[in-house]
Coordinates of C-alpha atoms in Angstrom, one line a residue:
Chain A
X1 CA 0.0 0.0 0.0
X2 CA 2.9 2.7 0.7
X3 CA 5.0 1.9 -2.0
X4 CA 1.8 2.0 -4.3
X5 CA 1.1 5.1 -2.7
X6 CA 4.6 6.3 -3.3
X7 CA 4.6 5.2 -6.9
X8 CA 1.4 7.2 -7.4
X9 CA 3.1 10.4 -6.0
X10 CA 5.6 10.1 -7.9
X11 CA 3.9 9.6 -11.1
X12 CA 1.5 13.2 -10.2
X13 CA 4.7 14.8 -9.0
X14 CA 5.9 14.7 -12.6
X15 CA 4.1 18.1 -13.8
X16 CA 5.3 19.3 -10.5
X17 CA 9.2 18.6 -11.3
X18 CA 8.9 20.0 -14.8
X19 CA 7.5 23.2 -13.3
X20 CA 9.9 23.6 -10.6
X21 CA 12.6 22.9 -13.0
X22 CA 11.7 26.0 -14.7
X23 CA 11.0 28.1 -12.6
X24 CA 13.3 27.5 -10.4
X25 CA 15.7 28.3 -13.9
X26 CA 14.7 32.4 -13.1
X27 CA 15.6 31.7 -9.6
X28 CA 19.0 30.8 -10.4
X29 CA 19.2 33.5 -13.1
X30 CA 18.4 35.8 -9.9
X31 CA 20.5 34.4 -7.7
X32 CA 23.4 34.8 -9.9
X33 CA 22.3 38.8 -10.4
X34 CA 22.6 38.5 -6.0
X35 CA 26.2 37.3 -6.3
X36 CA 25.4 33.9 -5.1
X37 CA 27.5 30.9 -6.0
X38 CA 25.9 27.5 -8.1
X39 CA 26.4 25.6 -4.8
X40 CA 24.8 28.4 -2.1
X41 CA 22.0 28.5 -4.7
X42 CA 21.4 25.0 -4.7
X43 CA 21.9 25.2 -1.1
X44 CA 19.0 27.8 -0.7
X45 CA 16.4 26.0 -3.3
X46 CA 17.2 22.4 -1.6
X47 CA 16.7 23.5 2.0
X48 CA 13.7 26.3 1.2
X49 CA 11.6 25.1 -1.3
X50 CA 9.7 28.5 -1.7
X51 CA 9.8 30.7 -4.8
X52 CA 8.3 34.2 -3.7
X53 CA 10.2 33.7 -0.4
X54 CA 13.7 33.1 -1.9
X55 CA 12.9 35.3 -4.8
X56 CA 12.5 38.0 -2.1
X57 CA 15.4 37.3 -0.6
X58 CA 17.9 38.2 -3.2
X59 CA 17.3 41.5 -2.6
X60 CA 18.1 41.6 1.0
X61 CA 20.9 39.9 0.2
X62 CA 22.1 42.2 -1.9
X63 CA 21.8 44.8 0.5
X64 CA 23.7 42.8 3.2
X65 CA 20.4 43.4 5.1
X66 CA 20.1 42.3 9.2
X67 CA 19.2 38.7 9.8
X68 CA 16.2 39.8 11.3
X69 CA 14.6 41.6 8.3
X70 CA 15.8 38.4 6.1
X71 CA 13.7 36.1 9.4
X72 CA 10.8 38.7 9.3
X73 CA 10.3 39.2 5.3
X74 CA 10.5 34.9 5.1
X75 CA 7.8 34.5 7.4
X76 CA 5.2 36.9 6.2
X77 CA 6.0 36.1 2.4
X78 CA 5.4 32.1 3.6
X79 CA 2.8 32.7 5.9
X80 CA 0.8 30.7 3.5
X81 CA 2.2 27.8 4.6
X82 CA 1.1 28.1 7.8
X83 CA -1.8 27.9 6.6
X84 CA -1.5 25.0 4.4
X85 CA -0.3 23.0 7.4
X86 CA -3.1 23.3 9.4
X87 CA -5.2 22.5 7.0
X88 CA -2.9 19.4 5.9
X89 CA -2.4 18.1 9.9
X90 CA -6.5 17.4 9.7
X91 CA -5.9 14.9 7.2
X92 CA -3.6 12.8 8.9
X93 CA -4.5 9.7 10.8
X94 CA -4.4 10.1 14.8
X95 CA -2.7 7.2 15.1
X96 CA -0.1 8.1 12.3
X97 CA 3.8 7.7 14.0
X98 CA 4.3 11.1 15.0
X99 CA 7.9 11.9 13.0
X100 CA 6.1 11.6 9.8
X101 CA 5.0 15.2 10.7
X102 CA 8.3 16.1 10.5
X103 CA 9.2 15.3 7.2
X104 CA 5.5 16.1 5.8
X105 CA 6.1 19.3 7.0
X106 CA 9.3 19.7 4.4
X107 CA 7.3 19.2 1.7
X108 CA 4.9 21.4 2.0
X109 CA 4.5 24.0 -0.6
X110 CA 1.8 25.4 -2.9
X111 CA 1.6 22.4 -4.9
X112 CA 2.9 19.3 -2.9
X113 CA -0.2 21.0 -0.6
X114 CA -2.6 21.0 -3.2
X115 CA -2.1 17.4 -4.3
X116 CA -2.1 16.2 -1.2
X117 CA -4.5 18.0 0.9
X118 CA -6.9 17.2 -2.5
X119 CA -6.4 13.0 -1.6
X120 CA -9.4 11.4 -0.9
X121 CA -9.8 10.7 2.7
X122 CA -6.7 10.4 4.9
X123 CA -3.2 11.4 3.8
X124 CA -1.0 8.5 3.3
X125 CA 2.4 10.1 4.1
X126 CA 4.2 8.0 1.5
X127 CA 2.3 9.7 -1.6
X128 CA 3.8 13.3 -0.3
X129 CA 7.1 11.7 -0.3
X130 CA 6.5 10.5 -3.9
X131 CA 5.7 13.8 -5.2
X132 CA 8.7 15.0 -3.0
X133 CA 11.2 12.6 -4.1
X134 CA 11.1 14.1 -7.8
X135 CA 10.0 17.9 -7.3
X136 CA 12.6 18.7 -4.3
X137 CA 15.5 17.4 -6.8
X138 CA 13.4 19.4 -9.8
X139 CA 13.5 22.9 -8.1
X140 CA 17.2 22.3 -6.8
X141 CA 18.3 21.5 -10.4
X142 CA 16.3 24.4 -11.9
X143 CA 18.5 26.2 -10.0
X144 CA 21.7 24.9 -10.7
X145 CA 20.6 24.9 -14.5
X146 CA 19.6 28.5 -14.4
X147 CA 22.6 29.9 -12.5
X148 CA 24.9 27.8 -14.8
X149 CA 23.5 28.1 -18.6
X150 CA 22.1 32.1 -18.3
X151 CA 20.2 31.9 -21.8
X152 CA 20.9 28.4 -23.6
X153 CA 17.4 27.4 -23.6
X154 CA 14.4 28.4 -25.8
X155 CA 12.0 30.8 -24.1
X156 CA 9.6 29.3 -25.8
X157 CA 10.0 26.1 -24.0
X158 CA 10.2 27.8 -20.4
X159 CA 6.6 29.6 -21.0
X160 CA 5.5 26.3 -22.1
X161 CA 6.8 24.8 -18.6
X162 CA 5.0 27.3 -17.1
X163 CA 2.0 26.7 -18.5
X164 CA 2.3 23.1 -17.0
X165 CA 2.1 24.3 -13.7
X166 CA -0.8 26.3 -13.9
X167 CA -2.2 23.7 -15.8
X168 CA -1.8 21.3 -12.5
X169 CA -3.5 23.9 -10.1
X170 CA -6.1 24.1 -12.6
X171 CA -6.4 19.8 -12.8
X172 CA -6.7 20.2 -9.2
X173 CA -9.6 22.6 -8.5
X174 CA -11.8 22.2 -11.6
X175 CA -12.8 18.6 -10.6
X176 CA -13.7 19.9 -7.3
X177 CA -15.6 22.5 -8.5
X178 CA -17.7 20.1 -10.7
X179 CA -18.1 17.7 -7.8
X180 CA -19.3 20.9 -4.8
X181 CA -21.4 23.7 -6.7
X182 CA -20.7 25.5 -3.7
X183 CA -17.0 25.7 -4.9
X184 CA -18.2 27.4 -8.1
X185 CA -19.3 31.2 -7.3
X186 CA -16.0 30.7 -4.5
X187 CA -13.6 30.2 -7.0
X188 CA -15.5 32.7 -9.7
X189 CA -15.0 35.2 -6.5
X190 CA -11.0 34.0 -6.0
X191 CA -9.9 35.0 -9.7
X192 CA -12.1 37.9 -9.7
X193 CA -10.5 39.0 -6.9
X194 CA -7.3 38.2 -8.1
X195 CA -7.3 40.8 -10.7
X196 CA -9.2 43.0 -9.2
X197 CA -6.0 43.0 -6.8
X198 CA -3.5 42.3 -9.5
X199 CA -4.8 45.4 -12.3
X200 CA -5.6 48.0 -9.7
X201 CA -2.9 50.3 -9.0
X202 CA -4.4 50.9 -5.1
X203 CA -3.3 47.3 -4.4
X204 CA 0.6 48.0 -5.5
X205 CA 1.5 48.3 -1.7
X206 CA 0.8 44.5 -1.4
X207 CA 3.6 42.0 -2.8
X208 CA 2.7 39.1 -4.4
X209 CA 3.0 37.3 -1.7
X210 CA 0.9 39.3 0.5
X211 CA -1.7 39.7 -2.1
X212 CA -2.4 35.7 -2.1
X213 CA -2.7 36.1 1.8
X214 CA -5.0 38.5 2.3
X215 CA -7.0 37.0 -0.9
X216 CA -7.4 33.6 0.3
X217 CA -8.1 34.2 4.0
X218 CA -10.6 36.8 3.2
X219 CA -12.2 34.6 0.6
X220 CA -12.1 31.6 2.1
X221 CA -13.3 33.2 5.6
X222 CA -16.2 34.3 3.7
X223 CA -16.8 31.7 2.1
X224 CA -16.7 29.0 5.2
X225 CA -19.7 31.7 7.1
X226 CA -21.6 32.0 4.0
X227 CA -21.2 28.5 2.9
X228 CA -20.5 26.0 6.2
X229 CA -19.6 22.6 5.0
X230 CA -22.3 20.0 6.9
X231 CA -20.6 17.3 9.0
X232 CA -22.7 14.8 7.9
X233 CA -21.1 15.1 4.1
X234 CA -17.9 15.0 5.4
X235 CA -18.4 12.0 7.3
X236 CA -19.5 9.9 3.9
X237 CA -16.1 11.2 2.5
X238 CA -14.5 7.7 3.3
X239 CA -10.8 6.4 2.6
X240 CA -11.0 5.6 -1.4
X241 CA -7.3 5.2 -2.3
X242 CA -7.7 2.3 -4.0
X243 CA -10.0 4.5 -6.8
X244 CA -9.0 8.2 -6.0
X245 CA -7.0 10.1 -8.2
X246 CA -5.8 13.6 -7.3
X247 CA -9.1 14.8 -7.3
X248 CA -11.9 15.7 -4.5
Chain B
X1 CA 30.1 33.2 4.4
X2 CA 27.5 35.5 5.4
X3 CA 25.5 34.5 2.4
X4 CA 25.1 30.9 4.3
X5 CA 23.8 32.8 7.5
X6 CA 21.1 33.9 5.3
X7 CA 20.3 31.0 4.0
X8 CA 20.4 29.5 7.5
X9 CA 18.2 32.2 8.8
X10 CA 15.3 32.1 5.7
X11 CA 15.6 27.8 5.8
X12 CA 15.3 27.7 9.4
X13 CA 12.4 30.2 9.4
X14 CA 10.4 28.8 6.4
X15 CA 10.7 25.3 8.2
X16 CA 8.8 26.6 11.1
X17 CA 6.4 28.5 9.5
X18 CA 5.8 25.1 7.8
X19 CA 6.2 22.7 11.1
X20 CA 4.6 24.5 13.8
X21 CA 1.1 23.5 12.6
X22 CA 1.7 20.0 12.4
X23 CA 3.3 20.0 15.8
X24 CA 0.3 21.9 17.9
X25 CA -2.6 20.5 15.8
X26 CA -2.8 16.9 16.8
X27 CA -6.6 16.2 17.2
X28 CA -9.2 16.9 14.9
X29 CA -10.7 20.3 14.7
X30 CA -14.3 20.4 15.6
X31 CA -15.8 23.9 14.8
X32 CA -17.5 23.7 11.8
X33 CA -16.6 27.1 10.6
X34 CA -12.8 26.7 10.8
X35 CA -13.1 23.2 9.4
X36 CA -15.0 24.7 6.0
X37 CA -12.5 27.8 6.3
X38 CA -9.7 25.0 6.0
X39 CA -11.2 22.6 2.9
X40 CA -12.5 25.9 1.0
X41 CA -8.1 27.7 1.3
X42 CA -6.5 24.7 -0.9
X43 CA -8.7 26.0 -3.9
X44 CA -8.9 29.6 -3.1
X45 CA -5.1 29.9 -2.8
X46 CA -5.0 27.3 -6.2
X47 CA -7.1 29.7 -8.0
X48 CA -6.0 33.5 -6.9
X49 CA -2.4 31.5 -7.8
X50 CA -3.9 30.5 -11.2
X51 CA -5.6 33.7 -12.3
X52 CA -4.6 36.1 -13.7
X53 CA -1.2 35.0 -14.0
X54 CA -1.7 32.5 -15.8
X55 CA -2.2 34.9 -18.9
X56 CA 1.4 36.3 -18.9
X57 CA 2.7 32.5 -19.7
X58 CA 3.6 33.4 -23.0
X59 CA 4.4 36.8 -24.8
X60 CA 0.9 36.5 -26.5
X61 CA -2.0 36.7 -24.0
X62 CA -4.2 35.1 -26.8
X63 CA -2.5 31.9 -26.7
X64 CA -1.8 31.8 -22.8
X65 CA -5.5 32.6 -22.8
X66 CA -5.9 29.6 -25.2
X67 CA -3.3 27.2 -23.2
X68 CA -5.9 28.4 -19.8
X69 CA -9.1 27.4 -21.5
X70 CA -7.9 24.3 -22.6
X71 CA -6.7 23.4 -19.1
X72 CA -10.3 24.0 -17.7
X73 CA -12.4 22.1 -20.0
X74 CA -9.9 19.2 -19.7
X75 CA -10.0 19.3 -15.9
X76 CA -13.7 19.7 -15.6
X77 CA -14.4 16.2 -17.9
X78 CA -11.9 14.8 -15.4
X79 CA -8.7 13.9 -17.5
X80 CA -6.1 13.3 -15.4
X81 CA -3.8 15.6 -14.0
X82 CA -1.0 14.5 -16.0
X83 CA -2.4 14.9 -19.2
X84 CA -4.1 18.0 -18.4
X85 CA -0.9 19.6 -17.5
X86 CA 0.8 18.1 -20.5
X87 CA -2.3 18.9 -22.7
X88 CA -2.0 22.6 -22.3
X89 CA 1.8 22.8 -22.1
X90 CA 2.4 21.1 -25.8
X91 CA -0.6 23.2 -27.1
X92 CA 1.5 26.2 -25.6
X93 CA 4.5 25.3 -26.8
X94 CA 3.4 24.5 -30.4
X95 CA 1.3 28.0 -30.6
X96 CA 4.4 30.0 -30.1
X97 CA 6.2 29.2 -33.0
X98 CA 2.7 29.9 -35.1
X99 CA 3.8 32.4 -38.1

């Protein structure tokens, strides 16, 4: 059952490698524009795992900035990992070994989240560590790559990576939305409120980062008052690994 | 070496931001609000991530535009991640080098 699991992960964590790989390629571009050796680079991508958060950290480094702005500017940039966690613990088993929570909590990032917070019922730890296993190397590599060959490949093929990632969130949350109407006028709301935030020039004080924040707690806030999801349908949500693919 | 200490400093950081909620919540959360608050952020966060930024793939917004469509009507007929991803990438891809 774990290796099966793991196999699986592995398998969805495809898309998720060829994304990191490229845009983790501008990350090393940028790190090189900071100064930054191929090997602290790879350092940095192997042992963060966050692309707004070291992206924003080129600049401080730049600027030979304290420790304390570098600590400060990392957590509110990746504050939306805090929230992915919580959301990820609930789908653990209780009686799941308690170190697994440890590692788990490497892995999570925007999409290693949404894959695995989207399994049905519980989380079995070993399809995270599938989709780790090949994306962790993937965005360490894109680095390496992009700090190394500055401008040998096709731009053509990097949008077309990039489009593979979106592509993934998108795999994700359109299934939902066909399986829970409730999801539909939510995520309608989301993107409208993404642009609304990301074409008005009032909203320019926000980084990316924060702008995701703000977006998805407000939203989602609003959303779980307006919209509270009954107990009883979650309780018919029962364990279907055998026949669940990354979908809700 | 100060370029280590910074590295240090954002790994050790991001790792708690990241570990801290595993840690504290052990038992299942029973309040119904935070419990729909925390199923409806995965496809919030998914989306706001998705949209619009998705459109500034590619040089062209028409075919990014094109590549975006593509990937919802596959997704919503349920085609697999995989080839949803892969679906809209080659489409991509191919588009660009249109005359």
């Amino acid at each position: 059952m774990n290796s099966r699991m793991y196999r699986k992960g592995m398998k969805d964590g495809i898309p998720v490698a060829l994304g990191y790989f490229v845009v983790s390629i501008t990350i090393g571009i940028a790190a090189r524009g900071a100064g930054l050796s191929w090997l602290q680079a790879a350092v940095m991508s192997f042992t963060n795992n966050t692309s707004a958060g070291q992206f924003a950290s080129f600049a401080l480094i730049a600027s030979s900035a304290p420790y304390a702005e570098m600590a400060l500017s990392q957590a509110v940039i990746n504050l939306r990992y805090c929230l992915m966690s919580c959301a990820l613990s609930q789908k653990l088993d209780a009686d799941l070994p308690f170190y697994h929570r440890f590692f788990l909590a490497f892995g999570v990032t925007d999409e290693i989240f949404g894959l695995s917070v989207t399994q049905k019922g519980r989380l079995n730890p070993w399809y995270t560590y599938g989709i780790m296993s090949v994306a962790v190397p993937g965005w360490s590599l894109g680095t390496i790559t992009g700090i190394l060959s500055t401008g040998v490949l096709p731009q053509t093929f990097l949008n077309a990576m990039n489009m593979a990632l979106y592509g993934m969130f998108i795999a994700v949350f359109m299934p939902a939305a066909r399986e829970n109407r409730l999801l539909r006028p939510i995520l309608a709301v989301s993107m409208a409120g993404s642009a609304a935030f990301h074409l008005l020039p009032q909203f320019d004080f926000l980084s990316s980062g924060m702008k995701i924040i703000v977006l998805t707690l407000t939203i989602s806030l609003g959303a779980a008052v307006l919209f509270p999801i009954e107990e009883a349908a979650e309780k018919e949500e029962k364990p279907e690994a055998e026949t669940g693919g990354s979908r809700v | 070496m100060r370029t280590y200490g910074y590295i240090l400093v954002m790994a050790l950081t991001t790792y708690l931001i990241r570990v801290v909620p595993f840690t504290i919540l052990r038992r299942e959360i029973r309040n119904r609000t935070f419990r729909s608050f925390l199923t409806y952020v995965p496809y919030v966060t998914l989306s706001v991530m998705t949209f619009p930024a998705i459109l500034e793939t590619t040089e062209e917004t028409w075919i990014s535009a094109v590549g975006f469509l593509t990937a919802m009507v596959l997704a919503y007929n349920r085609v697999s991640l995989f080839l949803v991803s892969m679906g809209c990438c080659l489409l991509v891809f191919v588009l660009q080098y249109l005359p």
